[in-house]
Coordinates of C-alpha atoms in Angstrom, one line a residue:
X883 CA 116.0 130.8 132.2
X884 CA 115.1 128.7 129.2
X885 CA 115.2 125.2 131.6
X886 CA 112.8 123.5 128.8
X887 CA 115.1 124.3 126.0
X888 CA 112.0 126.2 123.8
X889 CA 115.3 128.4 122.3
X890 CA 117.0 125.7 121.2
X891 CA 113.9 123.3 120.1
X892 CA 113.3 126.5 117.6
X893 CA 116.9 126.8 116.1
X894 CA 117.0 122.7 115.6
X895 CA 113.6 122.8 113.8
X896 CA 114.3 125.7 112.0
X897 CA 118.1 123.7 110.5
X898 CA 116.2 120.0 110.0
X899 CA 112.8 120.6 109.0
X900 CA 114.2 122.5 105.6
X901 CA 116.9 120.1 104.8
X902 CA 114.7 117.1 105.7
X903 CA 111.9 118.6 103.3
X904 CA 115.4 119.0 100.7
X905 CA 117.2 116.2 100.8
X906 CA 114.5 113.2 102.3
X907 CA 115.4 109.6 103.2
X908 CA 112.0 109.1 102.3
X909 CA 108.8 110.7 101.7
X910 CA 107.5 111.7 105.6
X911 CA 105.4 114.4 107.0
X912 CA 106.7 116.9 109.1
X913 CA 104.1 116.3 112.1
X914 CA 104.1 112.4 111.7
X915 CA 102.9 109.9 114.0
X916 CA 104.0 110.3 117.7
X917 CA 105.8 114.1 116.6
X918 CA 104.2 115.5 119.7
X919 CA 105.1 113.0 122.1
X920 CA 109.0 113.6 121.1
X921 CA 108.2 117.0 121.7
X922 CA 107.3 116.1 125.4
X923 CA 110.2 113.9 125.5
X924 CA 112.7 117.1 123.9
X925 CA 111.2 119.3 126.8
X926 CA 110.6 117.7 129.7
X927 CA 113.0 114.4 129.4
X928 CA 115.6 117.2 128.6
X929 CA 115.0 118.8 132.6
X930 CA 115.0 115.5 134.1
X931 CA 117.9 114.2 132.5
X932 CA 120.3 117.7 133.3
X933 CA 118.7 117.5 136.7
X934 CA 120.7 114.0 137.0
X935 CA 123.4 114.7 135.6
X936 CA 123.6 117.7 137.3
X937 CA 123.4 115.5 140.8
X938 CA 126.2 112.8 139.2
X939 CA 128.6 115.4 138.6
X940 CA 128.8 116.6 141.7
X941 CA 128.8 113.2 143.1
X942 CA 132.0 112.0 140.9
X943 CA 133.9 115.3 141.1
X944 CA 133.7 115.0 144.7
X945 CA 135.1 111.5 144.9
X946 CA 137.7 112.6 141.8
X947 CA 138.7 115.2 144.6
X948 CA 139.7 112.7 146.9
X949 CA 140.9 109.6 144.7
X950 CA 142.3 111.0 141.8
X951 CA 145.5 113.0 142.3
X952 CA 145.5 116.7 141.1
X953 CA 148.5 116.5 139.1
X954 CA 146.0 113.9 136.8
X955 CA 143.6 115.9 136.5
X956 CA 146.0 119.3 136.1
X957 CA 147.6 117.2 133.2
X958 CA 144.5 116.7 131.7
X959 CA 142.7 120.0 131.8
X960 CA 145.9 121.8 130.4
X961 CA 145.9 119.6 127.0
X962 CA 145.0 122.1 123.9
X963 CA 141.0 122.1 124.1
X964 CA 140.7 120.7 120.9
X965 CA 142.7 117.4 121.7
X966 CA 140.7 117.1 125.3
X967 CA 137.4 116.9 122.7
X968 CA 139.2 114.3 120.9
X969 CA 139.9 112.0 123.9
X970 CA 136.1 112.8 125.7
X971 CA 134.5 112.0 122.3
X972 CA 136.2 108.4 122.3
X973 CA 135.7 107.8 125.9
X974 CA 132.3 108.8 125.9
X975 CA 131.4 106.8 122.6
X976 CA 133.5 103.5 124.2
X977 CA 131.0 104.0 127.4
X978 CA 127.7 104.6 124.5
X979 CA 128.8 101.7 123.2
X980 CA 128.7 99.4 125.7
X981 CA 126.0 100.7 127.5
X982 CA 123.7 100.8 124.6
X983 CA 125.4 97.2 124.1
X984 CA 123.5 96.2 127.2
X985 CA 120.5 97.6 127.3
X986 CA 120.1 95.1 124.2
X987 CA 121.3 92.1 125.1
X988 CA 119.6 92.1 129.3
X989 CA 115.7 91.7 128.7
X990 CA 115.3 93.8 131.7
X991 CA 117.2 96.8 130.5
X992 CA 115.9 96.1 126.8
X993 CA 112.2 97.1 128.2
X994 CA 114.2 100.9 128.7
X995 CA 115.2 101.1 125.7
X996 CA 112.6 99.6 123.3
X997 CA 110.9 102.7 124.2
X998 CA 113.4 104.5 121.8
X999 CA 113.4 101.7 119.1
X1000 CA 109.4 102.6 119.2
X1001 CA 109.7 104.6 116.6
X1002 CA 108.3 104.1 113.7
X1003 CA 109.2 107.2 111.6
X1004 CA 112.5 108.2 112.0
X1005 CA 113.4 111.9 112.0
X1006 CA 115.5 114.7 114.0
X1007 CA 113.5 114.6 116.9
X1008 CA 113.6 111.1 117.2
X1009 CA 117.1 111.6 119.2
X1010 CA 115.4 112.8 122.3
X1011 CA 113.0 109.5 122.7
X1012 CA 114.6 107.7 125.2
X1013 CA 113.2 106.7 127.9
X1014 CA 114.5 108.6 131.0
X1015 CA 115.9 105.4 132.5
X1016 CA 118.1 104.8 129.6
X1017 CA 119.0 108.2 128.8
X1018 CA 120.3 108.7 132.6
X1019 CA 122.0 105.3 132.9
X1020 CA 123.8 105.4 129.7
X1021 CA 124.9 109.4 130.0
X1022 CA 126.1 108.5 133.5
X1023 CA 128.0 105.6 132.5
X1024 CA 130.0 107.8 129.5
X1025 CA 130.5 110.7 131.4
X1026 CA 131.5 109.4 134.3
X1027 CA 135.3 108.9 132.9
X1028 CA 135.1 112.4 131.9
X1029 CA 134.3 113.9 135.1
X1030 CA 136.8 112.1 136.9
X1031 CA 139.7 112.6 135.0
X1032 CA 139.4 116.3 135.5
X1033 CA 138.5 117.3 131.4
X1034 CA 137.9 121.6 131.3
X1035 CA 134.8 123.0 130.9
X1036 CA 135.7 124.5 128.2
X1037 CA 136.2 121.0 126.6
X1038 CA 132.9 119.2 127.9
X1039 CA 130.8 122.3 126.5
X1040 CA 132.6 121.7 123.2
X1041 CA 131.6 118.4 123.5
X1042 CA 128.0 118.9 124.0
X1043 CA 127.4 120.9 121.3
X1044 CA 129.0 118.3 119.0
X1045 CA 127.5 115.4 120.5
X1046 CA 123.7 116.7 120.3
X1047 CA 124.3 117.9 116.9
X1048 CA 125.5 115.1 115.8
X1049 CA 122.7 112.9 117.6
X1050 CA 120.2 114.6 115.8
X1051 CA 122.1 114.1 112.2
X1052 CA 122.0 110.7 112.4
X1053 CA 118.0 110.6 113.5
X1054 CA 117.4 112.8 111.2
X1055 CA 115.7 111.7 107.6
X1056 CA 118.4 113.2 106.0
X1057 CA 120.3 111.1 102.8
X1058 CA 123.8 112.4 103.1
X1059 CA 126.7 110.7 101.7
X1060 CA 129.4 110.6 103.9
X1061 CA 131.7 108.8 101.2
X1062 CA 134.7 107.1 102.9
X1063 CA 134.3 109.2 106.2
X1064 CA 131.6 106.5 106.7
X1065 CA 134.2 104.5 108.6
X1066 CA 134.9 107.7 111.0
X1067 CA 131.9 109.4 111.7
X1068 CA 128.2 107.7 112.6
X1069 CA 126.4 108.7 109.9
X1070 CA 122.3 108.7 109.3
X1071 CA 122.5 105.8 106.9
X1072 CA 124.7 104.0 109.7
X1073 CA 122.4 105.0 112.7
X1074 CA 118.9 104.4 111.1
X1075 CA 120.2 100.8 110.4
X1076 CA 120.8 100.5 114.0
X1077 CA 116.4 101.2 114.2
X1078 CA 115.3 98.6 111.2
X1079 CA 113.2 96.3 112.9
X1080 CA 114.8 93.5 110.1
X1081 CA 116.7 90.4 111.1
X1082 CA 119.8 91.2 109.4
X1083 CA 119.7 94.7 111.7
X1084 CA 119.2 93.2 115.1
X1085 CA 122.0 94.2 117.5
X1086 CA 124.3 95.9 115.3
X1087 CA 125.5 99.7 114.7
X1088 CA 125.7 100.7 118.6
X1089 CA 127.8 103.3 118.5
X1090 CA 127.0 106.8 119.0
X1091 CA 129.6 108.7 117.0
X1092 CA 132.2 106.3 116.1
X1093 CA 131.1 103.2 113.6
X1094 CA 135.3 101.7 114.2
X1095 CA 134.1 100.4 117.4
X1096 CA 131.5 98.4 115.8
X1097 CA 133.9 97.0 113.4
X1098 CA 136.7 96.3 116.2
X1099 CA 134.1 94.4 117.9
X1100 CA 132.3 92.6 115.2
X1101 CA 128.7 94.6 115.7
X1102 CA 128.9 96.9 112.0
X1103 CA 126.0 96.4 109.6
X1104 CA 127.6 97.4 106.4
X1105 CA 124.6 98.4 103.8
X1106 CA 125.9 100.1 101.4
X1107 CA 123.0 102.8 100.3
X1108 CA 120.0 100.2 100.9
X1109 CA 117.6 102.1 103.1
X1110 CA 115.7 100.0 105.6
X1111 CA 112.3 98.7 105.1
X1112 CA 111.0 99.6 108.4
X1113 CA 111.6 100.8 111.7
X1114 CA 109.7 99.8 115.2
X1115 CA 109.8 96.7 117.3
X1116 CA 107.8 93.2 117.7
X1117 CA 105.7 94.6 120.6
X1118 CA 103.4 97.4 120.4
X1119 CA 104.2 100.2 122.3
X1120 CA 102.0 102.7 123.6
X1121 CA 101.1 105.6 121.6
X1122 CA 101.0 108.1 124.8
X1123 CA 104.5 109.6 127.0
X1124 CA 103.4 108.0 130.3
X1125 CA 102.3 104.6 128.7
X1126 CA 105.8 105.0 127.7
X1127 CA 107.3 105.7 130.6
X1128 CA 105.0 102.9 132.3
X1129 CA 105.9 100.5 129.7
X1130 CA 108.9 98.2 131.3
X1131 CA 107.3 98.1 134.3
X1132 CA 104.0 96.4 132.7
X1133 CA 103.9 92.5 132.1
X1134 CA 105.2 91.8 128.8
X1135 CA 102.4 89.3 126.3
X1136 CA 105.0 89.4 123.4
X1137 CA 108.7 89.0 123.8
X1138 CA 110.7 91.3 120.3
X1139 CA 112.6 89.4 118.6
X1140 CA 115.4 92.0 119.6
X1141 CA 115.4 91.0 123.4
X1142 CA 116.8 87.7 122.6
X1143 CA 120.5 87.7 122.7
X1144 CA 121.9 86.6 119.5
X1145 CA 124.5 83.8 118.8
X1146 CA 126.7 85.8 117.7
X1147 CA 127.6 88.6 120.8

């Protein structure tokens, strides 16, 4: 049993390393700075994090048994599979969205996830470096909906596959037009404005797979094809995966620029 995911690590690298070498964002080495921690966080993040959800779904389809009638969740299981993806990929994205909201805009949950907006070079494997905090929280607050409302298995695995593909795409350094589907689909030029660490960038772009959200609640950075000058945060993070892990919990000497909640929100 592949519980580490080695199979899949393989077949990712072996689709984004080529067409990252291709079709560059910018010039960037394959093993760049902090490529073996991600591949600690890809791995073992990736065990803790099904372990957890694993635990939360049996939690919530136990209390779906009880609270939620079966003639919901019959209703909802017999849609075609293809329209149960449609309606799981916008209630997942509305839960990313405001979760990820969040973990901006409260100082304490912004230590979790500065972790992630660490990064300084911005690539495929990028998607898994979350902190396992933030990665739990926010997957438990999107798929909680899901698991209640009684959505097939079929549909969720569907899901998954979309959602993790499509996670890396917009990590990746890919340039990709998207054209006018920009406005539909989170693209990489959309997501990596989400990481600049530039004023104009600061608390905008959260949405995982859906960039309307942004624009229904005023959050979308439109950029046109201007790539960002840099990525990172204020406050240095640690280079290593348990200073990482250990970072919220340590006394803070700098406060990011990012942590402080804008006028605006």
């Amino acid at each position: 049993m592949d519980i580490f995911g080695i199979k899949a690590l393989l077949v990712c690298a072996l689709i984004f390393i080529p067409f990252e070498h291709l079709f560059a964002e910018r010039p960037q080495k394959i093993f760049r700075k902090g490529f073996d921690v991600d591949l600690i966080y890809l791995m073992f993040n990736a065990f803790i994090i099904k372990v957890a959800m694993v635990m939360m779904a049996a939690v919530v389809l136990h209390v779906a048994a009880v609270l939620v009638p079966q003639s919901v969740t019959r209703a909802v299981s017999g849609q075609p599979v293809w329209l149960q993806v449609a309606e799981i990929i916008l209630i997942t994205d509305i839960g990313v969205y405001w979760a990820h909201r969040a973990f901006h805009k409260i100082p304490a949950l912004w230590k979790f996830h500065a972790v992630h907006h660490g990064i300084e070079e911005l690539d495929w494997l990028g998607a898994f470096h979350s902190h396992p905090v933030d990665a739990i929280a926010t997957k438990a607050i999107s798929l909680t909906p899901i698991f209640l409302l009684g959505f097939s298995e079929a549909s969720i695995a569907v899901f998954s596959m979309i959602y993790f593909g499509h996670t890396m795409l917009v990590h990746s350094n890919l340039r990709v037009p998207f054209g006018p589907l920009k406005w539909l689909i989170a693209s990489p030029q959309f997501h990596r404005w989400h990481h600049a660490n530039q004023r104009e960038a600061y608390d905008k772009n959260f949405a995982g797979q859906l960039p309307l959200l942004d624009v229904l609640f005023g959050t979308y950075n439109a950029t046109g094809n201007k790539a960002p000058e840099k990525y990172g945060v204020d406050d240095p993070i640690p280079a290593s995966y348990f200073g990482q892990i250990g970072y919220p919990l340590r006394p803070r000497r700098k406060v990011s620029n990012r942590a402080v909640p804008s006028a605006e929100a």
